[in-house]
Coordinates of C-alpha atoms and ligand atoms in Angstrom, one line a residue:
M1 CA 150.6 34.4 119.4
R2 CA 148.3 34.8 121.9
N3 CA 145.2 33.6 122.6
A4 CA 142.0 34.9 124.2
R5 CA 138.7 33.6 125.0
I6 CA 135.0 35.8 124.3
A7 CA 132.3 35.9 125.2
V8 CA 129.4 37.3 123.4
I9 CA 126.1 37.6 124.4
G10 CA 123.5 37.6 122.4
S11 CA 123.3 35.1 118.8
G12 CA 121.4 37.4 116.6
P13 CA 123.5 39.5 113.6
A14 CA 124.8 42.1 115.1
G15 CA 126.9 39.2 117.7
L16 CA 127.3 36.8 114.7
F17 CA 129.4 39.0 112.7
A18 CA 130.9 40.0 116.3
A19 CA 131.8 36.3 116.6
D20 CA 133.0 35.6 112.7
E21 CA 134.9 39.2 112.9
L22 CA 136.4 37.7 116.1
V23 CA 137.4 34.3 114.8
R24 CA 138.9 36.6 112.3
Q25 CA 141.8 38.3 114.1
H26 CA 145.1 37.5 112.8
D27 CA 147.1 38.4 116.2
V28 CA 145.1 37.3 118.7
D29 CA 143.8 33.3 118.8
V30 CA 140.3 34.2 120.3
E31 CA 137.8 31.8 120.7
V32 CA 134.1 32.3 121.2
D33 CA 131.6 31.3 123.1
I34 CA 127.8 32.6 121.7
I35 CA 125.6 32.9 124.8
D36 CA 121.8 33.4 124.3
R37 CA 119.3 32.8 127.1
V38 CA 116.8 31.3 124.3
P39 CA 118.0 27.8 122.8
A40 CA 117.4 28.9 119.0
P41 CA 119.7 31.5 117.9
Y42 CA 120.0 34.1 115.2
G43 CA 117.4 36.8 117.2
L44 CA 115.9 39.2 115.5
V45 CA 116.1 37.2 112.2
R46 CA 114.5 34.5 113.6
Y47 CA 111.8 36.0 115.5
G48 CA 111.7 40.4 114.7
V49 CA 111.8 39.8 110.7
A50 CA 108.1 39.6 109.4
P51 CA 107.9 35.3 108.5
D52 CA 106.6 36.5 105.0
H53 CA 110.0 38.0 104.1
P54 CA 111.8 34.7 103.7
R55 CA 114.2 36.3 101.4
I56 CA 115.4 38.5 104.7
K57 CA 115.9 35.6 106.4
A58 CA 117.4 33.6 104.1
V59 CA 120.6 35.2 106.1
I60 CA 120.6 32.7 108.2
G61 CA 122.5 30.8 106.1
S62 CA 125.6 33.0 106.9
L63 CA 124.9 33.2 110.1
Q64 CA 124.2 29.6 110.5
R65 CA 128.4 29.6 108.6
I66 CA 129.8 31.7 111.6
L67 CA 128.3 29.8 114.0
E68 CA 130.0 26.3 112.9
N69 CA 133.2 28.4 112.6
P70 CA 135.8 25.5 115.4
K71 CA 136.2 28.5 117.0
V72 CA 132.2 30.1 117.6
R73 CA 130.7 27.9 120.2
F74 CA 126.8 28.5 120.7
L75 CA 125.7 28.4 124.6
G76 CA 121.7 28.1 124.4
N77 CA 119.2 28.5 127.3
V78 CA 121.8 30.6 129.7
E79 CA 120.3 33.9 130.7
F80 CA 122.7 36.8 131.5
G81 CA 121.0 38.2 134.8
T82 CA 120.6 34.9 135.9
D83 CA 122.8 31.7 135.0
V84 CA 126.1 34.0 134.6
D85 CA 127.4 37.4 135.3
R86 CA 129.3 40.1 135.1
P87 CA 131.7 38.9 137.7
F88 CA 131.4 34.9 136.0
L89 CA 132.2 36.7 132.7
D90 CA 135.1 38.5 134.0
A91 CA 136.8 35.3 135.8
H92 CA 136.2 33.3 132.4
Y93 CA 136.9 35.4 130.1
N94 CA 139.5 38.1 128.5
A95 CA 135.9 40.3 127.3
T96 CA 133.0 40.5 127.1
I97 CA 130.7 42.0 124.3
Y98 CA 126.9 42.6 124.8
A99 CA 124.6 41.9 121.5
T100 CA 121.1 41.7 123.1
G101 CA 119.9 44.0 121.0
A102 CA 116.2 46.2 121.9
S103 CA 113.4 44.2 123.1
R104 CA 111.6 46.3 124.4
D105 CA 109.1 48.8 123.0
R106 CA 109.3 52.5 123.5
A107 CA 106.4 54.5 125.0
M108 CA 104.3 56.9 124.4
G109 CA 103.5 58.8 127.2
I110 CA 100.3 58.9 126.2
T111 CA 96.6 58.8 128.3
G112 CA 94.8 55.7 127.9
E113 CA 98.8 53.9 126.6
D114 CA 98.1 51.4 129.5
L115 CA 94.3 49.8 128.4
L116 CA 93.3 46.9 127.1
G117 CA 93.8 46.4 123.9
S118 CA 96.6 49.1 123.4
R119 CA 99.5 47.0 123.1
S120 CA 103.1 47.3 121.9
A121 CA 103.7 46.5 118.2
T122 CA 106.7 44.6 119.8
A123 CA 104.0 42.1 121.5
F124 CA 102.5 41.5 118.1
V125 CA 106.0 40.9 115.9
S126 CA 106.8 38.2 119.2
W127 CA 103.6 36.4 118.9
Y128 CA 103.6 35.8 115.4
G129 CA 107.1 34.9 115.2
G130 CA 106.2 32.4 117.7
H131 CA 108.9 34.0 120.6
P132 CA 108.6 31.4 123.6
D133 CA 107.8 34.2 125.9
S134 CA 105.0 35.5 123.8
P135 CA 100.8 34.2 125.4
N136 CA 99.1 33.5 122.9
D137 CA 96.5 37.0 123.9
F138 CA 96.2 37.3 120.5
H139 CA 92.2 37.2 119.2
L140 CA 91.7 39.2 116.4
R141 CA 88.4 39.8 117.3
E142 CA 87.8 43.8 116.7
D143 CA 87.3 44.9 112.6
T144 CA 89.8 48.0 113.4
V145 CA 93.1 48.0 113.8
A146 CA 94.6 51.9 114.8
V147 CA 98.6 50.9 114.0
I148 CA 101.2 53.8 115.6
G149 CA 104.5 54.9 113.7
A150 CA 105.5 55.7 110.4
G151 CA 108.2 52.9 109.8
N152 CA 109.1 48.9 108.6
V153 CA 107.3 47.6 111.7
A154 CA 104.8 49.6 111.4
L155 CA 104.2 48.2 107.7
D156 CA 105.1 44.9 109.0
V157 CA 101.9 44.8 111.4
A158 CA 99.4 46.5 108.3
R159 CA 100.7 43.7 106.4
I160 CA 99.9 41.0 108.1
L161 CA 97.0 41.8 109.8
A162 CA 95.9 42.6 105.5
K163 CA 96.7 39.4 103.9
T164 CA 94.5 36.4 103.9
A165 CA 94.8 33.1 104.8
A166 CA 96.4 32.2 101.4
E167 CA 98.9 34.5 101.8
L168 CA 100.7 33.4 105.4
D169 CA 100.1 29.9 104.7
S170 CA 103.3 28.9 103.7
T171 CA 105.0 31.1 106.3
D172 CA 106.6 29.2 109.2
M173 CA 104.3 30.8 111.8
P174 CA 103.7 28.7 114.6
P175 CA 100.5 26.6 114.1
H176 CA 98.1 28.9 116.9
V177 CA 99.1 32.2 115.4
L178 CA 98.3 30.7 111.3
D179 CA 94.3 29.6 113.1
T180 CA 94.0 33.0 115.0
L181 CA 94.8 34.9 111.6
R182 CA 92.7 33.1 109.5
D183 CA 90.1 33.6 111.7
S184 CA 90.4 37.6 112.4
R185 CA 87.6 39.7 111.8
V186 CA 90.3 42.5 111.1
R187 CA 88.9 44.7 108.1
D188 CA 90.3 48.2 108.6
I189 CA 93.8 49.1 109.6
H190 CA 94.7 52.6 110.4
V191 CA 98.0 53.6 110.0
I192 CA 99.2 57.1 112.1
C193 CA 101.6 59.0 111.2
R194 CA 102.5 62.4 113.1
R195 CA 105.1 63.4 110.5
G196 CA 104.2 64.5 106.7
P197 CA 105.0 61.3 104.0
E198 CA 108.6 63.1 103.5
F199 CA 109.3 61.9 106.9
A200 CA 107.9 57.8 106.8
K201 CA 110.6 55.9 107.7
F202 CA 109.1 53.3 106.3
T203 CA 111.8 51.8 103.2
T204 CA 110.6 52.2 99.5
K205 CA 110.7 48.5 99.3
E206 CA 108.4 47.5 102.0
L207 CA 106.2 50.1 100.4
R208 CA 106.0 48.8 97.0
E209 CA 105.5 45.6 98.6
L210 CA 101.4 46.7 99.9
R211 CA 100.4 46.7 96.4
N212 CA 101.4 42.6 96.2
L213 CA 98.4 42.5 99.0
T214 CA 95.3 40.2 97.1
D215 CA 92.7 41.3 99.2
A216 CA 93.6 44.8 101.0
D217 CA 93.0 48.3 99.5
I218 CA 95.4 51.4 100.0
I219 CA 93.5 54.1 101.1
I220 CA 95.9 57.4 100.8
D221 CA 93.7 60.8 101.0
P222 CA 96.1 63.0 98.0
A223 CA 95.8 65.9 100.0
E224 CA 97.7 64.5 102.6
L225 CA 100.8 63.7 100.2
I226 CA 100.3 67.4 98.5
G227 CA 102.3 69.4 100.4
A228 CA 104.7 67.7 100.6
P229 CA 107.7 69.9 98.7
R230 CA 109.8 68.1 96.7
E231 CA 113.4 69.7 96.4
G232 CA 116.2 68.1 98.4
L233 CA 114.6 65.6 99.1
D234 CA 116.7 62.2 98.3
K235 CA 116.5 59.7 96.2
A236 CA 114.7 57.2 98.7
T237 CA 112.0 59.7 99.6
L238 CA 111.3 60.5 96.5
A239 CA 110.6 56.7 95.5
N240 CA 108.8 56.6 99.2
L241 CA 106.7 59.9 97.7
A242 CA 105.3 58.7 94.4
V243 CA 104.6 54.8 95.4
L244 CA 102.2 57.2 98.3
E245 CA 100.9 58.8 95.1
E246 CA 100.3 55.6 93.0
F247 CA 98.1 54.2 96.0
A248 CA 96.2 57.9 96.5
S249 CA 95.3 57.8 92.7
R250 CA 94.0 54.0 93.1
P251 CA 90.1 53.7 92.5
R252 CA 88.5 51.7 96.2
T253 CA 87.7 48.7 94.9
D254 CA 85.5 46.2 97.1
R255 CA 88.3 44.4 98.4
T256 CA 87.8 42.7 102.1
H257 CA 90.9 44.5 104.1
R258 CA 91.9 48.7 103.5
I259 CA 95.2 49.6 105.3
H260 CA 93.8 52.9 105.8
F261 CA 97.5 55.5 105.4
H262 CA 97.3 59.3 107.8
F263 CA 100.1 61.7 108.2
W264 CA 100.3 64.6 109.9
R265 CA 98.1 63.2 112.9
N266 CA 100.0 63.3 116.4
P267 CA 97.7 60.2 118.4
V268 CA 97.3 62.6 121.9
E269 CA 94.3 60.5 123.8
I270 CA 94.3 56.3 123.4
L271 CA 90.2 56.4 124.7
G272 CA 88.9 54.2 125.9
Y273 CA 86.4 53.3 129.9
E274 CA 88.5 50.4 130.5
H275 CA 89.4 48.7 126.9
V276 CA 89.6 51.0 124.2
D277 CA 87.5 51.8 122.1
G278 CA 89.0 54.9 119.6
L279 CA 92.2 57.1 119.2
R280 CA 92.0 60.8 120.2
I281 CA 94.6 62.7 117.0
E282 CA 95.1 65.8 116.6
R283 CA 96.4 67.4 113.7
T284 CA 100.0 68.5 112.8
E285 CA 101.4 70.9 110.8
L286 CA 105.3 71.1 110.7
S287 CA 107.1 73.3 112.8
P288 CA 110.4 75.7 111.2
D289 CA 113.0 72.6 113.1
G290 CA 111.4 69.8 111.5
T291 CA 109.4 68.7 113.4
V292 CA 105.5 69.2 114.4
H293 CA 103.3 70.8 116.1
G294 CA 99.3 70.4 116.6
T295 CA 97.0 72.7 115.2
G296 CA 93.9 72.5 117.7
E297 CA 91.9 70.0 115.2
F298 CA 91.3 67.0 116.4
D299 CA 89.7 63.7 115.0
T300 CA 88.5 60.4 116.8
L301 CA 89.4 56.8 114.7
P302 CA 87.6 54.1 116.6
A303 CA 89.5 51.4 117.0
Q304 CA 89.2 48.8 119.0
L305 CA 92.8 47.3 119.1
I306 CA 95.7 50.1 119.4
L307 CA 99.2 48.5 117.9
R308 CA 101.8 51.2 119.2
S309 CA 105.0 51.0 117.0
V310 CA 106.7 53.8 117.7
G311 CA 110.1 51.8 118.4
Y312 CA 111.8 49.7 120.2
R313 CA 114.8 50.5 122.9
S314 CA 117.3 48.1 124.5
V315 CA 116.6 46.4 128.6
P316 CA 118.8 47.8 130.8
L317 CA 122.0 44.6 131.8
D318 CA 122.9 44.5 135.6
G319 CA 125.9 45.5 136.8
L320 CA 126.8 47.8 133.1
P321 CA 125.6 51.4 132.2
F322 CA 122.7 52.5 130.5
D323 CA 121.7 55.4 129.3
S324 CA 118.3 55.8 129.6
V325 CA 116.9 58.4 127.3
R326 CA 118.3 57.0 124.1
G327 CA 118.3 53.3 125.6
T328 CA 121.6 52.5 125.1
I329 CA 124.2 51.6 127.0
P330 CA 127.0 53.7 126.7
N331 CA 130.2 53.6 124.6
Q332 CA 132.8 54.8 122.3
L333 CA 133.4 53.0 120.0
G334 CA 131.9 49.6 121.8
R335 CA 134.0 50.3 124.6
V336 CA 131.3 50.4 127.3
V337 CA 131.8 53.8 129.1
D338 CA 130.5 55.2 132.8
G339 CA 128.8 58.1 133.9
D340 CA 131.9 60.5 134.1
G341 CA 132.9 59.2 130.3
H342 CA 135.6 56.2 131.1
V343 CA 136.0 52.4 130.0
V344 CA 134.9 50.0 131.7
P345 CA 137.5 47.3 131.2
A346 CA 136.5 44.5 128.5
Q347 CA 132.8 45.0 128.2
Y348 CA 132.4 45.8 124.9
V349 CA 129.1 46.6 123.1
T350 CA 127.5 45.8 119.5
G351 CA 124.4 46.6 117.8
W352 CA 121.2 48.2 118.6
L353 CA 122.8 47.7 122.3
K354 CA 125.2 50.5 120.9
R355 CA 123.9 52.8 118.5
G356 CA 119.9 52.4 119.0
P357 CA 117.1 50.9 117.4
S358 CA 118.6 50.9 113.5
G359 CA 119.6 50.1 110.2
V360 CA 119.1 46.6 108.3
I361 CA 120.7 43.3 109.1
G362 CA 123.9 44.4 107.6
T363 CA 124.8 48.6 109.2
N364 CA 125.2 45.5 112.6
R365 CA 128.6 43.9 110.2
V366 CA 130.1 47.7 109.9
D367 CA 129.5 47.8 114.1
S368 CA 130.4 45.1 115.1
V369 CA 134.1 45.3 113.1
E370 CA 134.1 49.0 114.4
T371 CA 134.0 47.0 118.4
V372 CA 136.2 44.2 117.6
A373 CA 138.6 46.8 116.6
S374 CA 138.5 47.8 119.3
V375 CA 138.9 45.0 121.8
M376 CA 141.8 44.1 119.4
E377 CA 143.2 46.9 120.2
D378 CA 142.3 46.8 123.3
L379 CA 144.0 43.1 123.7
V380 CA 147.2 43.5 121.4
S381 CA 148.0 47.6 123.8
S382 CA 147.6 45.7 127.2
P383 CA 149.9 44.1 129.3
E384 CA 148.4 42.1 131.2
P385 CA 145.5 40.5 129.1
G386 CA 143.1 39.1 131.4
T387 CA 142.5 36.0 132.7
S388 CA 140.4 34.4 130.5
V389 CA 140.1 29.8 131.0
S390 CA 139.4 26.9 128.6
A391 CA 136.0 25.8 127.1
D392 CA 135.9 23.1 129.7
A393 CA 136.5 25.2 132.2
V394 CA 133.9 27.4 130.9
D395 CA 131.0 24.9 131.4
A396 CA 132.2 22.8 134.5
A397 CA 131.6 26.3 135.8
L398 CA 128.2 26.5 134.1
R399 CA 127.2 23.0 135.6
T400 CA 127.8 23.6 138.6
R401 CA 125.1 26.6 138.9
G402 CA 123.3 24.3 137.6
V403 CA 123.0 25.5 133.9
K404 CA 121.5 23.6 131.4
V405 CA 123.7 24.5 128.6
I406 CA 121.7 23.8 124.3
G407 CA 124.5 23.9 122.5
Y408 CA 124.7 23.9 118.2
D409 CA 123.7 20.2 118.5
G410 CA 120.8 20.8 120.6
W411 CA 119.2 23.4 118.5
L412 CA 120.0 21.3 115.2
R413 CA 117.4 18.8 116.9
I414 CA 115.0 21.4 117.5
N415 CA 115.9 23.2 114.1
G416 CA 115.0 19.6 112.4
D417 CA 112.6 19.1 113.9
E418 CA 111.2 22.9 113.0
I419 CA 112.1 21.3 109.5
E420 CA 109.4 18.1 109.8
R421 CA 106.4 19.8 110.9
G422 CA 107.0 22.5 108.1
R423 CA 107.3 19.3 105.7
V424 CA 104.1 17.7 107.4
A425 CA 102.3 20.7 106.2
G426 CA 103.9 21.3 103.1
K427 CA 106.4 24.3 104.5
D428 CA 110.0 25.0 105.0
R429 CA 109.6 25.2 108.7
T430 CA 106.8 25.3 111.6
K431 CA 108.3 27.1 114.2
I432 CA 108.2 25.9 118.2
P433 CA 106.7 28.4 120.0
D434 CA 107.0 27.1 123.7
W435 CA 109.8 27.2 125.9
D436 CA 108.8 23.3 127.4
T437 CA 109.5 22.0 123.3
L438 CA 112.3 23.4 123.4
R439 CA 114.2 22.6 126.3
R440 CA 113.2 19.0 125.5
L441 CA 114.4 18.7 122.6
G442 CA 117.1 21.2 123.0
H443 CA 118.2 18.6 125.7
E444 CA 117.6 15.6 124.3
V445 CA 120.1 12.5 124.6
L446 CA 120.5 11.0 121.0
T447 CA 120.3 6.6 122.2
S448 CA 120.9 4.3 120.2
G449 CA 120.6 1.0 119.8
Ligands
NAP1 P1 111.3 53.2 113.1 O1 111.8 53.4 111.7 O2 112.3 54.2 114.1 O3 109.9 53.9 113.4 C1 109.2 54.7 114.6 C2 108.2 55.8 114.1 O4 108.2 56.0 114.8 C3 108.4 56.5 113.4 O5 108.4 57.1 112.3 C4 108.3 57.7 114.2 O6 108.0 59.2 113.8 C5 107.2 57.2 115.3 N1 106.9 58.0 116.8 C6 108.0 57.7 117.2 N2 107.7 58.3 118.5 C7 106.1 59.0 118.4 C8 105.3 58.8 118.9 N3 105.2 59.5 120.1 N4 103.9 59.1 118.7 C9 103.3 58.7 117.0 N5 105.0 59.0 116.4 C10 106.2 57.9 117.5 O7 111.2 52.5 114.0 P2 111.5 50.3 113.9 O8 109.6 50.4 113.0 O9 110.4 50.2 115.2 O10 111.7 49.8 113.5 C11 113.2 49.8 113.8 C12 114.3 49.6 113.2 O11 114.3 48.0 112.1 C13 114.6 50.7 111.9 O12 115.8 50.6 111.1 C14 113.8 49.7 110.5 O13 113.8 49.8 109.3 C15 113.8 48.2 110.8 N6 113.3 47.1 110.3 C16 113.8 46.7 108.7 C17 112.9 46.1 108.2 C18 112.3 45.6 106.8 O14 113.8 46.0 106.3 N7 111.7 44.6 106.3 C19 111.5 45.3 108.8 C20 111.3 45.9 110.3 C21 112.4 46.4 110.9 P3 108.6 60.1 113.8 O15 110.1 60.2 113.4 O16 108.5 61.3 113.9 O17 110.1 60.1 115.3

C-alpha cells in the first residue's frame, strides 16, 4: 500500500473533518499533520461559536477523537506564511489541504465605516470568544448599538448584548469579558436588515432562542412583516416568519434591554465626526430580481456603537491564487486552480476558504469528503506520488527554523488549566485569552521528582 504524509492547515471543523477522512482511506496509508497558528485546536468552534451555545460547542467531543487518532498530529503555534510556507510544505508533504476559514469581515463600502465606534461583528465575536489576537477594547459604555445584517452572527451579537450577567456567568468567556458585559450600559440593540423578513438568513432555532431572554423585549413593527408573501416560501422561512410575528404581537414591557428588528432598511452612511453617533438608513423595497432598491426615504438612527455583521471573507494565502471578489481560493472539487483554470499540483482547499462562509458545522464534513476524494484520486493515479518525509524529519526541519511547536500534549495542558480555572469559578471552563499564557502552558515541560 502507498504511504502519504499530508499537511492540513487549520484545525477548525473543516480541517479536522478532512484529517478524519484522510486517515479512513483504504488505498493509501495516510498520516496527517494538522498545522494551526493558535496553540489551541478547533478554530471557529472554539472562537466563533457563541459561548452561550454549549450544545453546538459539544461537537468538540467528536473533533477531539479525530485529534487523538495515532495517525494525526497537532502542530500548534505554527503559522503558515511565517513559520512554514508553500515550498516547505511541498518539500515535506505529498499534499497540503488549506482549511484556514474566513477570519476577516466583509467591507460594506459606505461612508463612516472607519469611524471610531464602527466595528466588525467579527472583532466583537473574537473579543467575547477570548481569541488571543483580540485586544481588550470593547467597553460597552454606549446605550444604543446598531447591528447591521440579518444572519446568525448578527443574532449572536444582539443576544449576547441583551443578556444579563446571570445568563452569561456560566459561559467560558474570559473574566475581563464577563466583567465588561456585567457592567455594560447597552440597553437598545437595533438589528438592521436591508431586505424583508422572508429573506433573512437567521435560522429559526436561533430566532426562537430570543424568547428565553430573561430581561429583553423583542420589538418588531408588525407593518414590516405584513408585506411578506407566503406562497412559495420554504418551511424554514415560514417558521421564521411565525416567530417574528409572535414577537411583533407581544406587548412591550419594561424590561431593561430591547432588541429592535428593522426590515427593509439599508444602511447608507455611518454618521459622526470622529466617533459614531448614528446610522443613516434608507427604506428599501423589492426589485423584480429579488434584490432591493432604495425608496428615497431616509431615517437616522442614533447609535454610539455599530457592529457590522455582513459576512466573513477569507484571507489570501502566500503562494496561492485568490479570488478577491468571492473571497475564496479558486478550486475544482477542492483542487486549487490558478487564474487560467489549471490545477495547482498537490494543493487543495476545504471549508469556508473553499466555498465561502456558509452552512453549519456539518456542511464542512461533506465539503471535506469531496476534497479528500480529489486528493486520493490524484495520489492514486499519479505514477510519481511526490516526496514526503517522516514525522521526525518534519520536526527537525521546524526546529531548524526556530519554530516552537505546541503539540497535542501542550494543548492538553492548556485545556486542563482552563478546566481548572472554570472549576474555581464554579463552571466547566474559563478560557485563557492571551498568547503568553497559552504559550507558557503549551511549552511547559513537566519535571518529575
Ligand atoms: P450570513 O448568514 O451570510 O448573513 C449576512 C447578512 O448580512 C445577510 O443578511 C446579508 O443580507 C447582510 N448584508 C450583506 N451585505 C450587506 C450590506 N452591505 N448592507 C446590509 N446588510 C448586508 O453571514 P453570517 O451571519 O456572518 O453567518 C456566517 C455563517 O455562519 C452562516 O452560514 C451562519 O448560518 C453561520 N452561523 C451559524 C450560527 C448558528 O448556527 N448558531 C451562528 C453564527 C453563524 P442579504 O441577504 O441581503 O445579502
